[in-house]
Amino acid sequence: MASPVKLPTIHLREGRDRPLQLGHPWVLSGSVARVEGDPEPGAGVDIVDRRGELLGFGDFDPDSQIRVRIHSFGPTRPDPEETWLPARIEAALAWRAAHPSLRDTDALRLIHSEGDGLPGLSVDRYADWLAVRLTTPGMRRRVDRIAEILAGLTQAQGAWLRGETSRQPEGTERELFGSVGCEPVQIRERGRSYWVDLRHGQKTGFYLDQRDARELFRELASGARALDLFSYTGGFAVAALQGGAREVIAVESSKPAHDLLRRNAPEAEAVLGDAAEFLRKDERRFDLIALDPPPFARRKRDVRSACRAYKDLQLWALRRAAPGAHLLAFSCSHHVGPELFRKVALSAALDAGAEVQVLGTLRAPPDHPVTLCHPQGEYLSGLVLRIVTPPVSSHAGSAAVLLDASAN
Ligand code: SAH
């Protein structure tokens, strides 16, 4: 039964209702036949098919390719008072609190946008503080309600609203509730401690999505000479020190990240500079390497060049590997997913003339859920590689192996 209040309505084009019926939470601009009722940015809209059947309800965004983010599917609109908002926030917090893999850390993602049925809302907890990101006009419209709900449910001392660099004008960052100091806050994750700048740091201050990979890095670190490439504030470097590495080198090009890394891992050798250049110039061999560059393919058309860049880095990392070394290599571009990334690794190994085993794969931990019908939510792919035989010469190169980037 359709709800009685008439809302602005998005009419889908013929044949474009299938993803929505499967539970995909986006209506792309190309699927829209017409918009009825002149909705404001962020307004709630009904979505109907060609015959006028109500398919779902969501938030309108005229400036995005993703024209509507859907909150509820089917012909019944959620309560206009938005009782679904506190219910979903509460549910997201409750299952995490009970999840066995999310214990032993006071830093985790509490709300993961589409993955928690709350498109446009990300909330991270750092000890007693929260960092909140609102990425759609629909969620920005609800800012006060979200603040009230989070203050009530989390007992956090304060929450910081991060700005949206791309769309929101600068200067919109502010305290959402409570108080958040200017100094970094200290978090504890599985016996490690880190300082996090939740006001200015990358993402919302820390790469929470690498928690499980850090844990593996710690396990592999005993006695190792470890290298943390693209280290940011030293997520992997600290884990290696905790795991008993005999030496840890961390390379990062951002000065604020490098400064915090030195505070997080004073025992590590902190290199401020370009990771690729480091690999070319520093001739030491490492037993354990984390290779976690920024996303090289933000758009689909960048995939080919991204693969070349990932491959080149891996090739050089292999040249710096000791026999039996472990390499944890990551892509955080959705467009370079697990299958393609494996081809990148194969291509690097062949070019380097190295014999490499795959010991496992890595992805973001459970506090970053994705729904089955929203594969776009997957963005982090990691490979756990063991270098059986590294390249003999650090400059050994064979004929370049062609990579079929269209295979994704
Ligand atoms: N491994 C980190 C996250 C890495 S994100 C962690 O777990 O916390 C990628 C990092 O690479 C960012 O900190 C970015 O500042 C840095 N970076 C980007 N380009 C770089 C380059 N050319 N050389 C070294 N670091 C770079």
Tab-separated table of C-alpha atoms and ligand atoms in Angstrom:
chain	number	residue	atom	x	y	z
A	1	MET	CA	0.000	0.000	0.000
A	2	ALA	CA	1.442	3.384	-0.992
A	3	SER	CA	1.718	6.069	1.685
A	4	PRO	CA	-0.913	8.793	1.411
A	5	VAL	CA	1.332	11.911	1.399
A	6	LYS	CA	2.312	12.866	-2.114
A	7	LEU	CA	6.057	13.277	-2.494
A	8	PRO	CA	8.126	14.429	-5.442
A	9	THR	CA	8.480	11.425	-7.707
A	10	ILE	CA	11.270	9.975	-9.816
A	11	HIS	CA	9.912	8.127	-12.836
A	12	LEU	CA	12.271	5.446	-14.084
A	13	ARG	CA	12.867	4.692	-17.716
A	14	GLU	CA	11.544	1.516	-19.221
A	15	GLY	CA	13.534	-1.522	-18.084
A	16	ARG	CA	15.560	0.366	-15.444
A	17	ASP	CA	13.691	-0.958	-12.415
A	18	ARG	CA	15.549	-4.289	-12.231
A	19	PRO	CA	18.529	-3.219	-10.029
A	20	LEU	CA	16.156	-1.570	-7.593
A	21	GLN	CA	14.019	-4.683	-7.398
A	22	LEU	CA	17.143	-6.660	-6.540
A	23	GLY	CA	17.915	-4.215	-3.737
A	24	HIS	CA	20.562	-1.996	-5.338
A	25	PRO	CA	20.520	1.270	-3.391
A	26	TRP	CA	21.251	3.730	-6.230
A	27	VAL	CA	19.219	5.287	-9.028
A	28	LEU	CA	21.685	6.560	-11.611
A	29	SER	CA	20.879	9.670	-13.649
A	30	GLY	CA	20.659	7.631	-16.845
A	31	SER	CA	17.787	5.617	-15.405
A	32	VAL	CA	15.574	8.632	-14.751
A	33	ALA	CA	12.852	9.370	-17.320
A	34	ARG	CA	11.500	12.427	-15.528
A	35	VAL	CA	11.362	14.159	-12.170
A	36	GLU	CA	7.949	15.251	-10.968
A	37	GLY	CA	7.386	17.829	-8.227
A	38	ASP	CA	10.656	19.805	-8.308
A	39	PRO	CA	12.429	18.265	-5.282
A	40	GLU	CA	15.101	20.226	-3.426
A	41	PRO	CA	18.573	18.687	-3.072
A	42	GLY	CA	18.302	16.089	-0.323
A	43	ALA	CA	14.512	15.878	-0.430
A	44	GLY	CA	12.785	12.539	0.079
A	45	VAL	CA	11.409	11.165	-3.183
A	46	ASP	CA	9.289	8.237	-4.322
A	47	ILE	CA	10.617	6.088	-7.139
A	48	VAL	CA	8.124	4.642	-9.574
A	49	ASP	CA	8.369	2.467	-12.662
A	50	ARG	CA	6.795	3.120	-16.060
A	51	ARG	CA	3.408	1.969	-14.855
A	52	GLY	CA	3.515	4.211	-11.791
A	53	GLU	CA	4.140	1.341	-9.343
A	54	LEU	CA	5.981	2.531	-6.238
A	55	LEU	CA	9.366	0.754	-6.001
A	56	GLY	CA	11.109	2.562	-3.177
A	57	PHE	CA	11.914	5.735	-1.356
A	58	GLY	CA	15.175	7.670	-1.106
A	59	ASP	CA	17.087	10.963	-1.036
A	60	PHE	CA	17.320	13.111	-4.147
A	61	ASP	CA	20.623	14.598	-5.294
A	62	PRO	CA	20.358	16.626	-8.499
A	63	ASP	CA	24.125	17.224	-8.666
A	64	SER	CA	25.279	13.631	-8.507
A	65	GLN	CA	25.313	10.861	-11.092
A	66	ILE	CA	23.730	8.858	-8.297
A	67	ARG	CA	20.461	10.765	-8.488
A	68	VAL	CA	18.721	8.921	-5.633
A	69	ARG	CA	20.102	6.934	-2.674
A	70	ILE	CA	17.454	4.513	-1.600
A	71	HIS	CA	16.534	3.888	2.025
A	72	SER	CA	13.615	1.593	1.643
A	73	PHE	CA	12.491	-0.776	-1.023
A	74	GLY	CA	8.994	-1.801	-1.990
A	75	PRO	CA	5.690	0.009	-2.018
A	76	THR	CA	5.592	1.093	1.630
A	77	ARG	CA	7.359	4.313	2.440
A	78	PRO	CA	9.060	4.479	5.852
A	79	ASP	CA	7.460	6.599	8.529
A	80	PRO	CA	7.563	10.277	7.516
A	81	GLU	CA	8.851	11.126	10.997
A	82	GLU	CA	11.895	9.079	10.056
A	83	THR	CA	11.727	6.667	12.911
A	84	TRP	CA	13.810	4.423	10.639
A	85	LEU	CA	16.822	6.688	11.120
A	86	PRO	CA	17.352	6.056	14.870
A	87	ALA	CA	16.344	2.413	14.396
A	88	ARG	CA	19.018	1.825	11.770
A	89	ILE	CA	21.684	3.718	13.674
A	90	GLU	CA	20.880	1.736	16.796
A	91	ALA	CA	20.991	-1.549	14.876
A	92	ALA	CA	24.384	-0.702	13.325
A	93	LEU	CA	25.837	0.036	16.770
A	94	ALA	CA	24.247	-2.983	18.427
A	95	TRP	CA	25.509	-5.718	16.094
A	96	ARG	CA	29.032	-4.296	16.147
A	97	ALA	CA	29.046	-4.249	19.943
A	98	ALA	CA	28.206	-7.971	19.902
A	99	HIS	CA	30.537	-9.011	17.078
A	100	PRO	CA	33.483	-11.163	18.224
A	101	SER	CA	35.879	-9.806	15.577
A	102	LEU	CA	35.318	-6.230	16.664
A	103	ARG	CA	36.421	-6.604	20.258
A	104	ASP	CA	39.680	-5.419	21.667
A	105	THR	CA	39.661	-2.103	19.860
A	106	ASP	CA	38.259	1.278	20.822
A	107	ALA	CA	38.471	2.489	17.234
A	108	LEU	CA	36.038	1.204	14.660
A	109	ARG	CA	33.564	2.183	11.990
A	110	LEU	CA	30.157	2.401	13.609
A	111	ILE	CA	28.154	3.234	10.500
A	112	HIS	CA	29.216	2.354	6.975
A	113	SER	CA	26.840	4.157	4.657
A	114	GLU	CA	25.032	1.828	2.206
A	115	GLY	CA	26.412	-1.214	4.035
A	116	ASP	CA	24.273	-0.273	7.048
A	117	GLY	CA	21.255	0.927	5.077
A	118	LEU	CA	22.258	4.540	5.732
A	119	PRO	CA	23.602	5.840	2.403
A	120	GLY	CA	25.629	9.020	2.833
A	121	LEU	CA	26.414	8.558	6.534
A	122	SER	CA	29.754	7.334	7.898
A	123	VAL	CA	30.571	7.395	11.587
A	124	ASP	CA	33.887	6.320	13.093
A	125	ARG	CA	34.632	5.909	16.760
A	126	TYR	CA	38.047	6.895	18.117
A	127	ALA	CA	38.132	6.133	21.834
A	128	ASP	CA	35.655	8.610	23.373
A	129	TRP	CA	35.157	10.665	20.232
A	130	LEU	CA	33.351	10.286	16.944
A	131	ALA	CA	34.205	11.475	13.448
A	132	VAL	CA	31.167	11.874	11.217
A	133	ARG	CA	30.990	12.281	7.478
A	134	LEU	CA	27.835	13.270	5.615
A	135	THR	CA	28.353	12.749	1.908
A	136	THR	CA	24.875	13.418	0.501
A	137	PRO	CA	22.496	16.399	0.762
A	138	GLY	CA	19.916	13.977	2.172
A	139	MET	CA	22.096	13.144	5.157
A	140	ARG	CA	23.255	16.756	5.547
A	141	ARG	CA	19.603	17.763	5.861
A	142	ARG	CA	19.318	15.417	8.857
A	143	VAL	CA	22.462	16.672	10.574
A	144	ASP	CA	20.795	17.836	13.795
A	145	ARG	CA	18.764	14.678	14.190
A	146	ILE	CA	21.858	12.521	13.572
A	147	ALA	CA	23.789	14.499	16.214
A	148	GLU	CA	20.999	13.995	18.728
A	149	ILE	CA	20.730	10.256	18.044
A	150	LEU	CA	24.488	9.649	18.203
A	151	ALA	CA	24.864	11.681	21.403
A	152	GLY	CA	22.113	9.613	22.981
A	153	LEU	CA	23.367	6.202	21.873
A	154	THR	CA	27.153	6.416	22.106
A	155	GLN	CA	28.036	8.337	25.279
A	156	ALA	CA	30.856	9.865	23.250
A	157	GLN	CA	32.412	13.004	24.727
A	158	GLY	CA	32.156	14.739	21.405
A	159	ALA	CA	31.723	14.309	17.682
A	160	TRP	CA	33.524	16.077	14.886
A	161	LEU	CA	31.749	16.706	11.594
A	162	ARG	CA	34.248	16.362	8.779
A	163	GLY	CA	33.847	18.575	5.711
A	164	GLU	CA	33.257	17.237	2.251
A	165	THR	CA	36.202	18.494	0.258
A	166	SER	CA	34.631	17.905	-3.138
A	167	ARG	CA	31.139	19.298	-2.696
A	168	GLN	CA	30.711	21.002	0.624
A	169	PRO	CA	32.294	24.426	0.891
A	170	GLU	CA	35.292	24.659	3.157
A	171	GLY	CA	34.659	25.771	6.678
A	172	THR	CA	31.767	23.411	7.270
A	173	GLU	CA	33.804	21.279	9.648
A	174	ARG	CA	32.635	21.704	13.185
A	175	GLU	CA	31.759	20.064	16.441
A	176	LEU	CA	28.565	18.123	15.984
A	177	PHE	CA	28.060	17.744	19.724
A	178	GLY	CA	30.148	17.779	22.901
A	179	SER	CA	33.717	18.934	22.630
A	180	VAL	CA	36.568	17.725	20.466
A	181	GLY	CA	40.025	19.064	21.227
A	182	CYS	CA	42.564	20.141	18.610
A	183	GLU	CA	45.116	17.576	19.739
A	184	PRO	CA	45.166	14.043	18.317
A	185	VAL	CA	43.350	11.418	20.383
A	186	GLN	CA	44.882	8.134	21.454
A	187	ILE	CA	43.257	4.886	20.387
A	188	ARG	CA	43.998	1.297	21.390
A	189	GLU	CA	43.661	-1.518	18.891
A	190	ARG	CA	44.594	-5.045	19.903
A	191	GLY	CA	47.368	-3.984	22.208
A	192	ARG	CA	48.716	-1.271	19.906
A	193	SER	CA	48.262	2.403	20.463
A	194	TYR	CA	48.049	5.190	17.897
A	195	TRP	CA	47.517	8.937	17.917
A	196	VAL	CA	44.740	9.930	15.536
A	197	ASP	CA	43.984	13.399	14.190
A	198	LEU	CA	40.268	13.073	13.631
A	199	ARG	CA	39.903	16.722	12.655
A	200	HIS	CA	42.413	16.889	9.826
A	201	GLY	CA	43.728	13.377	9.157
A	202	GLN	CA	43.075	11.406	5.974
A	203	LYS	CA	39.732	9.590	5.767
A	204	THR	CA	38.417	10.418	9.234
A	205	GLY	CA	41.873	10.183	10.788
A	206	PHE	CA	42.876	6.527	10.536
A	207	TYR	CA	42.685	3.563	8.149
A	208	LEU	CA	40.279	1.496	10.218
A	209	ASP	CA	39.755	-0.725	7.184
A	210	GLN	CA	43.286	-2.163	7.497
A	211	ARG	CA	42.824	-3.514	11.032
A	212	ASP	CA	42.870	-7.207	10.079
A	213	ALA	CA	45.834	-6.694	7.754
A	214	ARG	CA	47.734	-4.944	10.557
A	215	GLU	CA	47.070	-7.941	12.739
A	216	LEU	CA	48.564	-10.278	10.128
A	217	PHE	CA	51.527	-7.943	9.706
A	218	ARG	CA	52.144	-8.181	13.443
A	219	GLU	CA	52.012	-11.975	13.322
A	220	LEU	CA	54.562	-12.114	10.491
A	221	ALA	CA	56.934	-9.538	11.980
A	222	SER	CA	58.946	-11.524	14.493
A	223	GLY	CA	62.656	-10.943	13.834
A	224	ALA	CA	61.915	-9.316	10.472
A	225	ARG	CA	63.306	-6.272	8.771
A	226	ALA	CA	59.930	-4.710	7.921
A	227	LEU	CA	59.044	-2.034	5.396
A	228	ASP	CA	55.832	0.000	5.604
A	229	LEU	CA	55.390	1.733	2.237
A	230	PHE	CA	52.771	4.528	1.996
A	231	SER	CA	52.717	4.277	5.752
A	232	TYR	CA	50.442	7.231	6.595
A	233	THR	CA	50.688	7.491	10.418
A	234	GLY	CA	52.345	4.088	10.766
A	235	GLY	CA	49.473	1.622	10.991
A	236	PHE	CA	51.630	-1.269	9.780
A	237	ALA	CA	54.894	0.045	11.270
A	238	VAL	CA	53.465	0.003	14.797
A	239	ALA	CA	52.082	-3.506	14.251
A	240	ALA	CA	55.526	-4.719	13.106
A	241	LEU	CA	57.184	-3.246	16.193
A	242	GLN	CA	54.557	-4.900	18.372
A	243	GLY	CA	55.245	-8.202	16.612
A	244	GLY	CA	58.964	-8.075	17.373
A	245	ALA	CA	60.464	-6.813	14.114
A	246	ARG	CA	64.179	-6.200	14.452
A	247	GLU	CA	64.022	-3.135	12.225
A	248	VAL	CA	61.110	-1.103	10.812
A	249	ILE	CA	61.299	1.436	8.002
A	250	ALA	CA	58.243	3.546	7.102
A	251	VAL	CA	57.959	5.686	3.970
A	252	GLU	CA	55.330	8.407	3.601
A	253	SER	CA	55.184	11.598	1.511
A	254	SER	CA	52.770	13.682	3.599
A	255	LYS	CA	54.448	15.786	6.269
A	256	PRO	CA	51.575	15.784	8.812
A	257	ALA	CA	51.249	11.982	8.463
A	258	HIS	CA	55.013	11.563	8.790
A	259	ASP	CA	55.010	13.701	11.947
A	260	LEU	CA	52.302	11.616	13.553
A	261	LEU	CA	54.059	8.433	12.455
A	262	ARG	CA	57.141	9.537	14.368
A	263	ARG	CA	54.983	9.987	17.416
A	264	ASN	CA	53.272	6.610	16.923
A	265	ALA	CA	56.419	4.634	16.140
A	266	PRO	CA	59.461	6.468	17.528
A	267	GLU	CA	61.576	3.322	17.118
A	268	ALA	CA	60.925	3.123	13.374
A	269	GLU	CA	63.122	4.718	10.741
A	270	ALA	CA	60.733	7.297	9.311
A	271	VAL	CA	61.417	8.383	5.737
A	272	LEU	CA	59.604	11.457	4.413
A	273	GLY	CA	59.469	11.005	0.661
A	274	ASP	CA	58.263	9.169	-2.390
A	275	ALA	CA	57.790	5.429	-1.954
A	276	ALA	CA	58.699	4.570	-5.562
A	277	GLU	CA	61.895	6.552	-5.297
A	278	PHE	CA	62.747	4.857	-2.008
A	279	LEU	CA	62.346	1.442	-3.631
A	280	ARG	CA	64.624	2.410	-6.486
A	281	LYS	CA	67.340	3.906	-4.311
A	282	ASP	CA	67.459	1.960	-1.063
A	283	GLU	CA	69.063	-1.389	-1.775
A	284	ARG	CA	68.296	-3.162	1.494
A	285	ARG	CA	66.313	-6.409	1.358
A	286	PHE	CA	63.214	-6.790	3.544
A	287	ASP	CA	61.512	-9.801	5.117
A	288	LEU	CA	58.109	-8.164	5.410
A	289	ILE	CA	56.632	-5.416	3.237
A	290	ALA	CA	53.304	-3.570	3.316
A	291	LEU	CA	52.496	-1.881	0.007
A	292	ASP	CA	49.382	0.218	0.510
A	293	PRO	CA	49.282	3.087	-2.005
A	294	PRO	CA	46.416	5.566	-2.406
A	295	PRO	CA	43.703	4.662	-4.946
A	296	PHE	CA	45.166	4.931	-8.444
A	297	ALA	CA	41.858	4.336	-10.274
A	298	ARG	CA	39.136	6.586	-8.975
A	299	ARG	CA	37.313	6.280	-12.305
A	300	LYS	CA	36.867	3.315	-14.577
A	301	ARG	CA	38.826	4.914	-17.388
A	302	ASP	CA	41.913	5.071	-15.127
A	303	VAL	CA	42.069	1.298	-14.679
A	304	ARG	CA	44.774	0.616	-17.247
A	305	SER	CA	47.168	3.266	-15.970
A	306	ALA	CA	46.383	2.279	-12.365
A	307	CYS	CA	47.322	-1.329	-13.097
A	308	ARG	CA	50.595	-0.190	-14.576
A	309	ALA	CA	51.338	1.876	-11.475
A	310	TYR	CA	50.424	-0.953	-9.069
A	311	LYS	CA	52.514	-3.344	-11.090
A	312	ASP	CA	55.540	-1.097	-11.169
A	313	LEU	CA	55.453	-0.701	-7.388
A	314	GLN	CA	55.082	-4.442	-6.854
A	315	LEU	CA	57.922	-5.134	-9.258
A	316	TRP	CA	60.210	-2.925	-7.217
A	317	ALA	CA	58.942	-4.332	-3.938
A	318	LEU	CA	59.815	-7.826	-5.209
A	319	ARG	CA	63.302	-6.621	-6.040
A	320	ARG	CA	63.721	-5.531	-2.418
A	321	ALA	CA	62.392	-8.785	-0.951
A	322	ALA	CA	64.568	-11.270	0.922
A	323	PRO	CA	64.066	-14.991	0.193
A	324	GLY	CA	60.898	-16.154	1.967
A	325	ALA	CA	59.692	-12.570	2.496
A	326	HIS	CA	56.022	-11.715	2.869
A	327	LEU	CA	54.497	-8.913	0.834
A	328	LEU	CA	51.050	-7.538	1.663
A	329	ALA	CA	49.953	-5.634	-1.436
A	330	PHE	CA	46.746	-3.610	-1.616
A	331	SER	CA	44.475	-1.875	-4.066
A	332	CYS	CA	41.894	0.437	-2.558
A	333	SER	CA	40.294	1.193	-5.935
A	334	HIS	CA	36.956	-0.497	-6.446
A	335	HIS	CA	37.762	-0.640	-10.177
A	336	VAL	CA	40.861	-2.728	-9.524
A	337	GLY	CA	39.192	-5.600	-7.712
A	338	PRO	CA	40.597	-8.936	-6.478
A	339	GLU	CA	40.752	-10.738	-9.840
A	340	LEU	CA	42.425	-7.959	-11.727
A	341	PHE	CA	44.748	-7.246	-8.833
A	342	ARG	CA	45.928	-10.829	-8.903
A	343	LYS	CA	46.793	-10.410	-12.566
A	344	VAL	CA	48.763	-7.318	-11.653
A	345	ALA	CA	50.733	-9.373	-9.130
A	346	LEU	CA	51.332	-12.137	-11.663
A	347	SER	CA	52.543	-9.648	-14.196
A	348	ALA	CA	54.935	-8.060	-11.653
A	349	ALA	CA	56.290	-11.453	-10.594
A	350	LEU	CA	56.872	-12.538	-14.204
A	351	ASP	CA	58.586	-9.279	-15.064
A	352	ALA	CA	60.750	-9.450	-11.969
A	353	GLY	CA	61.597	-13.099	-12.524
A	354	ALA	CA	60.426	-13.960	-8.996
A	355	GLU	CA	58.694	-17.095	-7.771
A	356	VAL	CA	55.752	-16.022	-5.671
A	357	GLN	CA	53.089	-17.892	-3.688
A	358	VAL	CA	49.670	-16.526	-2.759
A	359	LEU	CA	48.986	-17.276	0.892
A	360	GLY	CA	45.731	-15.430	1.212
A	361	THR	CA	43.562	-12.461	0.416
A	362	LEU	CA	42.488	-9.531	2.555
A	363	ARG	CA	39.547	-7.167	2.584
A	364	ALA	CA	38.096	-4.600	4.943
A	365	PRO	CA	37.025	-6.006	8.339
A	366	PRO	CA	33.399	-6.602	9.404
A	367	ASP	CA	32.790	-3.054	10.614
A	368	HIS	CA	32.881	-2.146	6.874
A	369	PRO	CA	30.012	-4.360	5.621
A	370	VAL	CA	28.681	-4.301	2.087
A	371	THR	CA	25.289	-5.512	1.026
A	372	LEU	CA	25.294	-8.379	-1.473
A	373	CYS	CA	23.455	-6.363	-4.082
A	374	HIS	CA	25.876	-3.421	-3.901
A	375	PRO	CA	29.243	-4.641	-5.188
A	376	GLN	CA	30.366	-1.017	-5.581
A	377	GLY	CA	30.730	-0.971	-1.804
A	378	GLU	CA	33.769	-3.258	-2.071
A	379	TYR	CA	36.904	-1.203	-2.549
A	380	LEU	CA	39.800	-2.811	-0.669
A	381	SER	CA	41.596	-5.858	-2.082
A	382	GLY	CA	44.731	-7.251	-0.545
A	383	LEU	CA	47.029	-10.109	-1.466
A	384	VAL	CA	49.258	-11.944	0.972
A	385	LEU	CA	52.248	-13.000	-1.082
A	386	ARG	CA	55.292	-15.050	-0.135
A	387	ILE	CA	58.382	-14.491	-2.196
A	388	VAL	CA	59.889	-17.957	-2.561
A	389	THR	CA	62.693	-16.789	-4.831
A	390	PRO	CA	63.267	-13.092	-5.226
A	391	PRO	CA	64.743	-11.635	-8.419
A	392	VAL	CA	68.451	-12.414	-8.619
A	393	SER	CA	69.554	-8.963	-9.629
A	394	SER	CA	67.704	-5.910	-8.424
A	395	HIS	CA	67.588	-4.729	-12.032
A	396	ALA	CA	66.564	-8.001	-13.618
A	397	GLY	CA	63.900	-7.252	-16.172
A	398	SER	CA	62.380	-9.401	-18.863
A	399	ALA	CA	60.040	-8.616	-21.703
A	400	ALA	CA	57.097	-6.686	-20.317
A	401	VAL	CA	54.101	-8.919	-19.741
A	402	LEU	CA	50.944	-7.519	-21.200
A	403	LEU	CA	48.133	-7.050	-18.826
A	404	ASP	CA	44.550	-7.392	-19.922
A	405	ALA	CA	42.874	-4.645	-17.938
A	406	SER	CA	39.572	-5.265	-19.656
A	407	ALA	CA	39.199	-8.500	-17.701
A	408	ASN	CA	37.642	-6.770	-14.731
B	1	SAH	N1	48.988	2.076	5.137
B	1	SAH	C1	48.334	3.217	5.715
B	1	SAH	C2	47.365	3.892	4.743
B	1	SAH	C3	47.988	4.314	3.439
B	1	SAH	S1	47.008	5.425	2.521
B	1	SAH	C4	47.626	2.801	7.004
B	1	SAH	O1	47.325	1.618	7.153
B	1	SAH	O2	47.352	3.662	7.832
B	1	SAH	C5	48.170	5.963	1.343
B	1	SAH	C6	49.239	6.895	1.898
B	1	SAH	O3	50.185	7.131	0.864
B	1	SAH	C7	48.754	8.268	2.320
B	1	SAH	O4	49.170	8.512	3.630
B	1	SAH	C8	49.440	9.244	1.359
B	1	SAH	O5	49.814	10.457	1.990
B	1	SAH	C9	50.663	8.468	0.973
B	1	SAH	N2	51.275	8.757	-0.306
B	1	SAH	C10	50.676	9.164	-1.448
B	1	SAH	N3	51.582	9.217	-2.451
B	1	SAH	C11	52.779	8.830	-1.939
B	1	SAH	C12	54.069	8.641	-2.482
B	1	SAH	N4	54.299	8.873	-3.761
B	1	SAH	N5	55.044	8.196	-1.684
B	1	SAH	C13	54.811	7.943	-0.364
B	1	SAH	N6	53.592	8.100	0.208
B	1	SAH	C14	52.588	8.539	-0.570
